[in-house]
């Protein structure tokens, strides 16, 4: 069997990357009426804005 790696911190708290990604998602929703999804794991977070348009975040930078 393969060992599984947990992508979410064991303490259940969101990482800085996830908090920053959620801030971007909420800003897009409130200010521009753009609906997006966030996904997190391995100390990175993604904001899925549109098909083929994904913003990566590490908690300090967006790219």
XYZ file of C-alpha atoms in Angstrom:
63
model
C 0.000 0.000 0.000
C 1.023 3.562 -0.651
C 1.445 5.958 2.239
C -0.996 8.828 2.108
C 0.147 12.401 2.617
C -2.273 14.726 4.371
C -2.487 18.029 2.509
C -4.398 19.871 5.234
C -2.665 20.723 8.501
C -3.418 18.227 11.248
C -4.663 20.981 13.548
C -7.535 21.677 11.113
C -6.583 25.332 10.704
C -6.227 26.871 7.270
C -2.760 27.703 6.025
C -1.718 31.254 5.155
C -1.942 30.297 1.483
C -5.552 29.156 1.932
C -6.475 32.327 3.810
C -4.918 34.513 1.092
C -6.631 32.543 -1.673
C -9.983 32.865 0.106
C -9.432 36.620 0.435
C -8.888 36.859 -3.323
C -11.951 34.709 -4.007
C -14.151 36.880 -1.779
C -12.786 40.084 -3.345
C -13.560 38.793 -6.840
C -17.081 37.887 -5.695
C -17.901 41.127 -3.882
C -16.176 43.691 -6.086
C -16.566 42.124 -9.539
C -19.351 39.509 -9.181
C -16.913 36.809 -10.366
C -17.542 33.402 -8.820
C -14.447 31.298 -8.122
C -13.450 28.196 -6.150
C -10.493 27.674 -3.855
C -8.471 24.502 -3.374
C -5.596 23.960 -0.970
C -2.830 21.500 -0.268
C 0.932 21.126 0.126
C 1.294 24.711 1.462
C -0.195 26.153 -1.750
C -3.695 27.264 -2.623
C -5.442 27.703 -5.950
C -8.218 30.049 -6.971
C -10.030 28.548 -9.935
C -11.552 31.520 -11.755
C -12.426 30.173 -15.194
C -11.571 27.198 -17.387
C -7.834 27.547 -17.969
C -7.494 30.501 -15.543
C -6.078 29.503 -12.167
C -4.311 31.740 -9.658
C -1.709 30.080 -7.440
C -0.905 31.435 -3.987
C 1.706 30.558 -1.397
C 0.479 32.999 1.264
C 2.842 35.775 0.212
C 2.540 35.899 -3.570
C -0.100 35.314 -6.235
C 0.851 34.055 -9.662
